[in-house]
Tab-separated table of C-alpha atoms in Angstrom:
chain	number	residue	atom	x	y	z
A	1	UNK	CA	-14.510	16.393	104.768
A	2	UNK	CA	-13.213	14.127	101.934
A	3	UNK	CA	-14.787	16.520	99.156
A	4	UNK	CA	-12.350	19.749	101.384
A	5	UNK	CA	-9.291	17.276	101.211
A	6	UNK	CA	-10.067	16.950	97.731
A	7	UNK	CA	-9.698	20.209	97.017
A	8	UNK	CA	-6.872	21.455	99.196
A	9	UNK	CA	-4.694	18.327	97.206
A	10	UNK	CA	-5.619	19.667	93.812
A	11	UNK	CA	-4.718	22.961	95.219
A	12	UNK	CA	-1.579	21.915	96.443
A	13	UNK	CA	-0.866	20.402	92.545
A	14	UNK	CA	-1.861	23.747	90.796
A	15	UNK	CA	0.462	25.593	93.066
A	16	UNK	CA	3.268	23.432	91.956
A	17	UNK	CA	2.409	23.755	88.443
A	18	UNK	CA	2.462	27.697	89.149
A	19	UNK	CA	6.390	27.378	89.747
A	20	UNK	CA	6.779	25.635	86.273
A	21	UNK	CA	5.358	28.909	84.716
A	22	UNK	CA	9.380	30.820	84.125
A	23	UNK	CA	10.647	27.666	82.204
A	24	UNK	CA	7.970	25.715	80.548
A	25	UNK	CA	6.905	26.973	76.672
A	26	UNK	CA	4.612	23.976	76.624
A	27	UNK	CA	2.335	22.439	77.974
A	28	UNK	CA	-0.265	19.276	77.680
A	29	UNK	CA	-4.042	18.941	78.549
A	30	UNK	CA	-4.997	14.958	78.402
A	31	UNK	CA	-8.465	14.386	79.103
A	32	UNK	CA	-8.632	10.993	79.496
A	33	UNK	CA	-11.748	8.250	80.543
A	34	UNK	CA	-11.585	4.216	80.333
A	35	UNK	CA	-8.705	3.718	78.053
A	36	UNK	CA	-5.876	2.697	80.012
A	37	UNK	CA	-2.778	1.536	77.079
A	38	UNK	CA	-2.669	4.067	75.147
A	39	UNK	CA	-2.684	6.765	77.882
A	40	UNK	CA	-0.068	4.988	79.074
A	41	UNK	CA	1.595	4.929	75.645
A	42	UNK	CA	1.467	8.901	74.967
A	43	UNK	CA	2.669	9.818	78.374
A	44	UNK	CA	5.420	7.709	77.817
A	45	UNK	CA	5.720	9.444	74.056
A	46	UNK	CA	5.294	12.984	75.714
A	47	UNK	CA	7.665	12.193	78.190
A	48	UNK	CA	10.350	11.123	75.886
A	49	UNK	CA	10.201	14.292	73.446
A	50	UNK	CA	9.022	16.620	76.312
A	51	UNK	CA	10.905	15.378	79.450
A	52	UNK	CA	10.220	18.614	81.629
A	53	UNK	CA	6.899	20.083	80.216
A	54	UNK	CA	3.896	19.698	82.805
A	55	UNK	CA	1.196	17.495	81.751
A	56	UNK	CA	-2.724	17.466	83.257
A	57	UNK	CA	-4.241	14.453	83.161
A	58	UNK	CA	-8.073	14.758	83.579
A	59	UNK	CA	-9.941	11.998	84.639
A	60	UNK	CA	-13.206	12.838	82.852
A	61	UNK	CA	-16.147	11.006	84.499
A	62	UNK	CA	-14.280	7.402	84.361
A	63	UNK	CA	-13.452	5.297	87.287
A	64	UNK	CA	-9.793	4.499	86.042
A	65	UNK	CA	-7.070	6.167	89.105
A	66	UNK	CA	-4.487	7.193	87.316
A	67	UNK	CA	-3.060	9.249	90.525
A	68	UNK	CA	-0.403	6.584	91.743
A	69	UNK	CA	0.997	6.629	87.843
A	70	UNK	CA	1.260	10.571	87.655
A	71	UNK	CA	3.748	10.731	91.049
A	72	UNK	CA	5.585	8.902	89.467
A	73	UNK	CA	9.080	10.832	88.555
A	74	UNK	CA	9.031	8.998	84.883
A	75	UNK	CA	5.624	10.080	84.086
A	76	UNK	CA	5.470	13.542	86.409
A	77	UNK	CA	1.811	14.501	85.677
A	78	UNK	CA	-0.862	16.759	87.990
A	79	UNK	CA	-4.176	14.345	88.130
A	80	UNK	CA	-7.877	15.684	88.625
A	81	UNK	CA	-10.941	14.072	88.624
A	82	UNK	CA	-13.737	15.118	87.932
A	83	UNK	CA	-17.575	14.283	87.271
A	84	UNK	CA	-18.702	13.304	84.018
A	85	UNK	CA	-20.482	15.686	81.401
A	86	UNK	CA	-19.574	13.992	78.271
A	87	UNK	CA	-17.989	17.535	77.926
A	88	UNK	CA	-16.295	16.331	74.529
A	89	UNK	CA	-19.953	17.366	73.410
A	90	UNK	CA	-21.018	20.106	75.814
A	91	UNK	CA	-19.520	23.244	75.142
A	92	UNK	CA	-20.247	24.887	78.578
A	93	UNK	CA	-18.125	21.656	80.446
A	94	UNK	CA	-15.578	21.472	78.137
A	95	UNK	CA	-14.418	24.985	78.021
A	96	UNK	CA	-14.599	25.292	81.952
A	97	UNK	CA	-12.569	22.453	81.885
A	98	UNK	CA	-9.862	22.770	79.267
A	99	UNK	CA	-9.470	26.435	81.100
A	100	UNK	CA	-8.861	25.315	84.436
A	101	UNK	CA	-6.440	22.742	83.150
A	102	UNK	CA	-4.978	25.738	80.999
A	103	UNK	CA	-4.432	27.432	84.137
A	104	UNK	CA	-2.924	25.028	86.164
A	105	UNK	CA	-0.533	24.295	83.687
A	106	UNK	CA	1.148	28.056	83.509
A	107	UNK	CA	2.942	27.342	80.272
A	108	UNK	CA	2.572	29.830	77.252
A	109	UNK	CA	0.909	27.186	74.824
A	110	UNK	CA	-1.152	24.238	75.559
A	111	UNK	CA	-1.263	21.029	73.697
A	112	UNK	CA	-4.383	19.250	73.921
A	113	UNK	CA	-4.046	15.344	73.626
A	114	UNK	CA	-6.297	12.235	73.056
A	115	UNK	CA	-5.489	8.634	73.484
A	116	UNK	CA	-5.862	8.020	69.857
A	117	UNK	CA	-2.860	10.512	69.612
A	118	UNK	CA	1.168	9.446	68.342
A	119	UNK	CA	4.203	11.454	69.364
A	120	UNK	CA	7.219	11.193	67.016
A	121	UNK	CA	9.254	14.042	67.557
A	122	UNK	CA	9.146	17.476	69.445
A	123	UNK	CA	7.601	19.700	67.127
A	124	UNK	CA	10.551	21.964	65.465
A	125	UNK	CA	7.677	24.313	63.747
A	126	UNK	CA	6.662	26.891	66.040
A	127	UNK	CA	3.118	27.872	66.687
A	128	UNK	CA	2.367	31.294	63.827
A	129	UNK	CA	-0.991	31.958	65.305
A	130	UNK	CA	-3.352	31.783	68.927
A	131	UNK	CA	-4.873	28.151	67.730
A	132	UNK	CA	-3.696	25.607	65.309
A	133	UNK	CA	-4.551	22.041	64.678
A	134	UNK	CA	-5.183	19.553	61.573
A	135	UNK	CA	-5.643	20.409	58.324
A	136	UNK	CA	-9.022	19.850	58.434
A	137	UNK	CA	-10.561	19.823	54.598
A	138	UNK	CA	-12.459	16.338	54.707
A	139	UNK	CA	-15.331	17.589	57.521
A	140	UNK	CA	-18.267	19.863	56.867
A	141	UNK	CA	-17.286	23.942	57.297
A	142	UNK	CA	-19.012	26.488	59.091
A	143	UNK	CA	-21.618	28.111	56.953
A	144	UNK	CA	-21.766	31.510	56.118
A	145	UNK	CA	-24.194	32.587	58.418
A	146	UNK	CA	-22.231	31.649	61.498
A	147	UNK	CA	-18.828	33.119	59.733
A	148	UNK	CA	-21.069	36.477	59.600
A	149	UNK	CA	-22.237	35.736	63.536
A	150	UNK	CA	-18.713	35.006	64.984
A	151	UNK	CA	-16.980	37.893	62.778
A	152	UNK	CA	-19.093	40.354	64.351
A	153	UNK	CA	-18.156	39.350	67.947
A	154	UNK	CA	-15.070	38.624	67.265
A	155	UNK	CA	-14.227	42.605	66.316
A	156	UNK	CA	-15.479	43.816	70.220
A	157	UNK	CA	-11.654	43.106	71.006
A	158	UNK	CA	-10.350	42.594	67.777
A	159	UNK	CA	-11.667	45.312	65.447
A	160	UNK	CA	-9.545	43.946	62.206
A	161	UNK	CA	-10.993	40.233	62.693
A	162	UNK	CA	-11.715	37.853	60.110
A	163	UNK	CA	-12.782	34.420	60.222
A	164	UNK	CA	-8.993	32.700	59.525
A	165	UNK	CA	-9.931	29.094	58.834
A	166	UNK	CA	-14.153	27.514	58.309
A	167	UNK	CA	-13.245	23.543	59.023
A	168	UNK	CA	-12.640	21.813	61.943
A	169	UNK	CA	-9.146	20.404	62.996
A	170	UNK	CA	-9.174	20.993	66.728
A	171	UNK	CA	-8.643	17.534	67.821
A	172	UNK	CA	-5.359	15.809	69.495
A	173	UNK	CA	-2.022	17.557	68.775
A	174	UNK	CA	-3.943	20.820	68.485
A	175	UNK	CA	-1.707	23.844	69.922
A	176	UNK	CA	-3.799	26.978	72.030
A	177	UNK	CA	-2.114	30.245	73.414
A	178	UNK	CA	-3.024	30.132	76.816
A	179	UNK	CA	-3.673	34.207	76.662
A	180	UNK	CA	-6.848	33.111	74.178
A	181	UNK	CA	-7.796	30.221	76.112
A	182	UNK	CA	-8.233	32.101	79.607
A	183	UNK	CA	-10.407	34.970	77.076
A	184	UNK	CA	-12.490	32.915	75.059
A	185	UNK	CA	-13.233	30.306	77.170
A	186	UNK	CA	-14.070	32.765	80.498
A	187	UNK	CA	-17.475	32.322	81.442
A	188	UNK	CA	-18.365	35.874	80.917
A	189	UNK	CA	-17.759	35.189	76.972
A	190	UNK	CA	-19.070	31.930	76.433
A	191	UNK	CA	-22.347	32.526	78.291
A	192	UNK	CA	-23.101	34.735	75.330
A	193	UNK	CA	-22.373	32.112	72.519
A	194	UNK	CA	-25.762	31.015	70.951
A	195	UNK	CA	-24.518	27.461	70.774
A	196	UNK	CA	-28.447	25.887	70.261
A	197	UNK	CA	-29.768	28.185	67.921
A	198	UNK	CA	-25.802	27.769	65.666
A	199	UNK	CA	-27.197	23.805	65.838
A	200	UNK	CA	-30.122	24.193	64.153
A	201	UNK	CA	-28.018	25.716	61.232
A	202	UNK	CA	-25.025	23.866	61.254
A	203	UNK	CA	-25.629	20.785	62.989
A	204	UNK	CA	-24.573	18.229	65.689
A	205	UNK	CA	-20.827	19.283	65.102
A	206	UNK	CA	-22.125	22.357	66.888
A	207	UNK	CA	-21.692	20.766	70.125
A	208	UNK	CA	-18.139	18.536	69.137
A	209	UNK	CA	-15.288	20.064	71.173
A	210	UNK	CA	-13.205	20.679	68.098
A	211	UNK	CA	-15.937	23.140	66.181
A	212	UNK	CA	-17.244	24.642	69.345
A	213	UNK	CA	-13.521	25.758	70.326
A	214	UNK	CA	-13.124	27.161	67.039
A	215	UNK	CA	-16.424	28.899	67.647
A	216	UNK	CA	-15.488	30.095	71.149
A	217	UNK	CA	-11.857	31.886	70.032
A	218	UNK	CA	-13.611	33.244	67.028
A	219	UNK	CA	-15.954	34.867	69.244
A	220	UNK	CA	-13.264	36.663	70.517
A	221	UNK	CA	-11.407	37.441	67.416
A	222	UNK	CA	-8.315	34.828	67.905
A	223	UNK	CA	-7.205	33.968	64.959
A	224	UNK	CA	-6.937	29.257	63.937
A	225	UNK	CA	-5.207	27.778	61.654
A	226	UNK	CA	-3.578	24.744	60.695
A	227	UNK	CA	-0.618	23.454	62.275
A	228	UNK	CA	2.023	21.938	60.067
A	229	UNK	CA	2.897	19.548	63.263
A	230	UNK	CA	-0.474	17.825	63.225
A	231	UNK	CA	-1.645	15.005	61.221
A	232	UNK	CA	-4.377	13.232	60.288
A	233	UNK	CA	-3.702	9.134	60.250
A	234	UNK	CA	-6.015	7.495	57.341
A	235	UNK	CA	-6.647	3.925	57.869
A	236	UNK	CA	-6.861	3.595	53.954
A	237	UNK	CA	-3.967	4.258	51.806
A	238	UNK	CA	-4.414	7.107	49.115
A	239	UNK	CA	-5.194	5.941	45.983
A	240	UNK	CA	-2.958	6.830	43.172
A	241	UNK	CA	-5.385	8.915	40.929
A	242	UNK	CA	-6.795	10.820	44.357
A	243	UNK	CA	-5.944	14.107	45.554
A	244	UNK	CA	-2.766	15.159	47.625
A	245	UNK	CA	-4.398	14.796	51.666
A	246	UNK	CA	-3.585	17.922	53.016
A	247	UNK	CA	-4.442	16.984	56.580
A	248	UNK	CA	-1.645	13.888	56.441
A	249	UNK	CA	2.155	14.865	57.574
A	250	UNK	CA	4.357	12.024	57.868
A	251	UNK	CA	6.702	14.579	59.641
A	252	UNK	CA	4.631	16.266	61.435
A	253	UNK	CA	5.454	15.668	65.509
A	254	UNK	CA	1.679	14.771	66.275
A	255	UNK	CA	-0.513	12.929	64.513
A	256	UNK	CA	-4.363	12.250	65.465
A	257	UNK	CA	-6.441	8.687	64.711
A	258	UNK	CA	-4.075	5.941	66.284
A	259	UNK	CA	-6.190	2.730	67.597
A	260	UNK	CA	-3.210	0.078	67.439
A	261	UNK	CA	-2.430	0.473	71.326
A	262	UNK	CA	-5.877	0.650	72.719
A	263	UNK	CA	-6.044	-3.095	73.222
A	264	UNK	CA	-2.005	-3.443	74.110
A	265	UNK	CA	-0.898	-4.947	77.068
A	266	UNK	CA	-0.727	-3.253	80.506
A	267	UNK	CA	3.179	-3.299	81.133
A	268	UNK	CA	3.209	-5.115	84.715
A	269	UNK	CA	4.906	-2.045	86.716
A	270	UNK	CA	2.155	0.391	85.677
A	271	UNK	CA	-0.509	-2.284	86.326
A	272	UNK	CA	0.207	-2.637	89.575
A	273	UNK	CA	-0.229	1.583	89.698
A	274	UNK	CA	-3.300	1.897	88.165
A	275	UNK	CA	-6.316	1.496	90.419
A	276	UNK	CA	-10.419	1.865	90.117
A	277	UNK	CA	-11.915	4.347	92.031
A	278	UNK	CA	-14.081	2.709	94.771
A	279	UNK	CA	-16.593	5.894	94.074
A	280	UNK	CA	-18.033	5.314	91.200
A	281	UNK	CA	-19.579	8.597	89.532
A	282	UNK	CA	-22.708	8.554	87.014
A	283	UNK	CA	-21.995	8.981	83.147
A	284	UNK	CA	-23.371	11.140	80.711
A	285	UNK	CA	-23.963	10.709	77.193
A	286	UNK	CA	-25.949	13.263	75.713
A	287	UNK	CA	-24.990	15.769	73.379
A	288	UNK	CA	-25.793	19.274	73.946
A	289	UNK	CA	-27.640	18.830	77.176
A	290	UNK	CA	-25.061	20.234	79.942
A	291	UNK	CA	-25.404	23.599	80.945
A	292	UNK	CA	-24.116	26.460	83.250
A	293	UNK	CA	-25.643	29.445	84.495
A	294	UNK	CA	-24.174	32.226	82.987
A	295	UNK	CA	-21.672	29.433	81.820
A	296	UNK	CA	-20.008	29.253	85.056
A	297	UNK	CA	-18.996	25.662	86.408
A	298	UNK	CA	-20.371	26.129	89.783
A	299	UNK	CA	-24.037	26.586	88.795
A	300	UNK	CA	-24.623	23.767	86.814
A	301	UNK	CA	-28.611	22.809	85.779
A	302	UNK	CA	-29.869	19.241	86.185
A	303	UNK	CA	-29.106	17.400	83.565
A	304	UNK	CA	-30.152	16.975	80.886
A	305	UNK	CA	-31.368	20.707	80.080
A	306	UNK	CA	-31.766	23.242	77.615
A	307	UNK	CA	-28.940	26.267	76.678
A	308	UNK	CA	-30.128	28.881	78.831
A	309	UNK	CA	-31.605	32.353	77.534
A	310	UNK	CA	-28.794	34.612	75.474
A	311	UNK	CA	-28.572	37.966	75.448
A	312	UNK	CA	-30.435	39.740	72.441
A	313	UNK	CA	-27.469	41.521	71.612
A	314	UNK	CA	-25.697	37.757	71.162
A	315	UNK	CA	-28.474	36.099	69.739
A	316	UNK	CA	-27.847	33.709	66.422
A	317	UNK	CA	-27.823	34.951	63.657
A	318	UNK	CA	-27.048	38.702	64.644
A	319	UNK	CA	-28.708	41.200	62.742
A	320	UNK	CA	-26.695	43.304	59.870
């Protein structure tokens, strides 16, 4: 009965998010676990630069209620909950998830935040392209193999498509079309991404969220690149006689690697809101070991497993 109640709520919040869909550009996607200031911080932040745009805040496996908070008309957020999969490294959760959040939502673009995440500004630089994020040139790129892999799947819908950008850079502040988010991240595609034979080549980044999106929309020929309203903080300042750091904008409207609120104080008001769930659910840690059949939510194996079988036709690396 509770688990139907559940459900029928959360349907009740994606219908009103439907209605936002004729007046909101923008949109926000806020996974969020255990850290409780500086979620508090950015929705405040998102809230002051982006009073109307609908925000989903994802409980993701923590016990932290953040429900009471959201109905609140100053904050205004839908709130799921939901078990956890470590998804941030396990492709098949995370791209279930950041879709059905994508969908709720309704907006054109989504904006995918973290708690390490600052607002300064609404962005005044509009998305040019389906993905965008930081400028991304300090992390290990894709190697040429899997440029080959994904440029060949890509061109089934896009025949013209070329691998647009080989680092990573899909972190907090990153911008998606929703159009290439409901493709690329529909079961029916990702079920045929070779995610565990890409490791073995490229590594554990394989099963990060920010490569393995960049891996799902290039498998569909959606073309990433930077964002010029994302930025990377650096703890250190640059050194005189090093090189310009593309990937830090001290204009840019969001920038990525904050850690000075996570051990603020919990303004009075809001701690009063914020609960713990009485149901506690199990954690996961793993990397790489949560899977769907045929990548659909609803058929998930114990965990941990193995990626299931891929298609021969998908199989990494594809032959010439």
């Amino acid at each position: 009965m509770m688990k139907f109640v559940t459900r029928v709520l959360l349907a009740l919040s994606l219908c009103s998010a439907s209605k936002l869909r004729s007046k909101d550009k923008f949109g926000f996607y806020f996974p969020v676990h255990s850290q409780i200031p500086a979620t508090i911080e950015l929705l405040q932040s998102v809230r002051k630069y982006y009073p109307n745009s609908p925000i989903y805040l994802l409980q993701d496996g923590g016990n932290v209620d953040f429900g009471p908070l959201c109905k609140e008309k100053e904050y205004n957020c839908i709130f799921d909950r939901v078990h956890g999969q470590n998804s941030r490294w396990n492709p098949h959760s995370w791209m279930a998830r950041f879709r059905k959040a994508t969908a709720a939502l309704g907006t054109e673009y989504v904006i995918y935040l973290e708690p390490d995440v600052i607002v300064r500004k609404h962005h005044t630089i509009e998305p040019k392209h389906d993905a965008g994020g930081i400028y991304d040139d300090f992390n290990p790129h894709m190697g040429k193999e899997t440029i080959r892999y994904l440029e060949k799947m890509g061109r089934e819908r896009n025949p013209n498509f070329n691998v647009s950008w080989i680092h990573f850079g899909l972190s907090g502040g990153s911008y998606y079309r929703s159009e290439a988010v409901m493709d690329a991240f529909d079961p029916k595609h990702v079920k045929n991404i070779d995610f565990a034979a890409m490791e073995k080549k490229e590594g554990d980044k394989t099963m990060s969220s920010d490569f393995a999106m960049l891996v799902a929309l290039f498998a569909r020929g959606w073309t990433v690149y930077p964002w010029e309203e994302v930025s990377q903080h650096w703890l250190s300042p640059k050194k005189p006689d090093e090189p310009e750091r593309k990937s830090e904008k001290l204009t840019a409207a969001f920038e990525h690697n904050h850690k000075e609120h996570y051990n603020d104080r919990v303004p009075e008001k809001e701690g009063k809101m914020i609960q713990t769930f009485s149901e506690r659910f199990p954690d996961t840690t793993c990397h790489g070991c949560v899977w769907y059949h045929d990548a659909d939510p609803a058929q998930l194996y114990p965990i941990p497993s193995h990626q299931p079988p891929i298609p021969a036709k998908y199989r990494y690396p594809l032959s010439a």
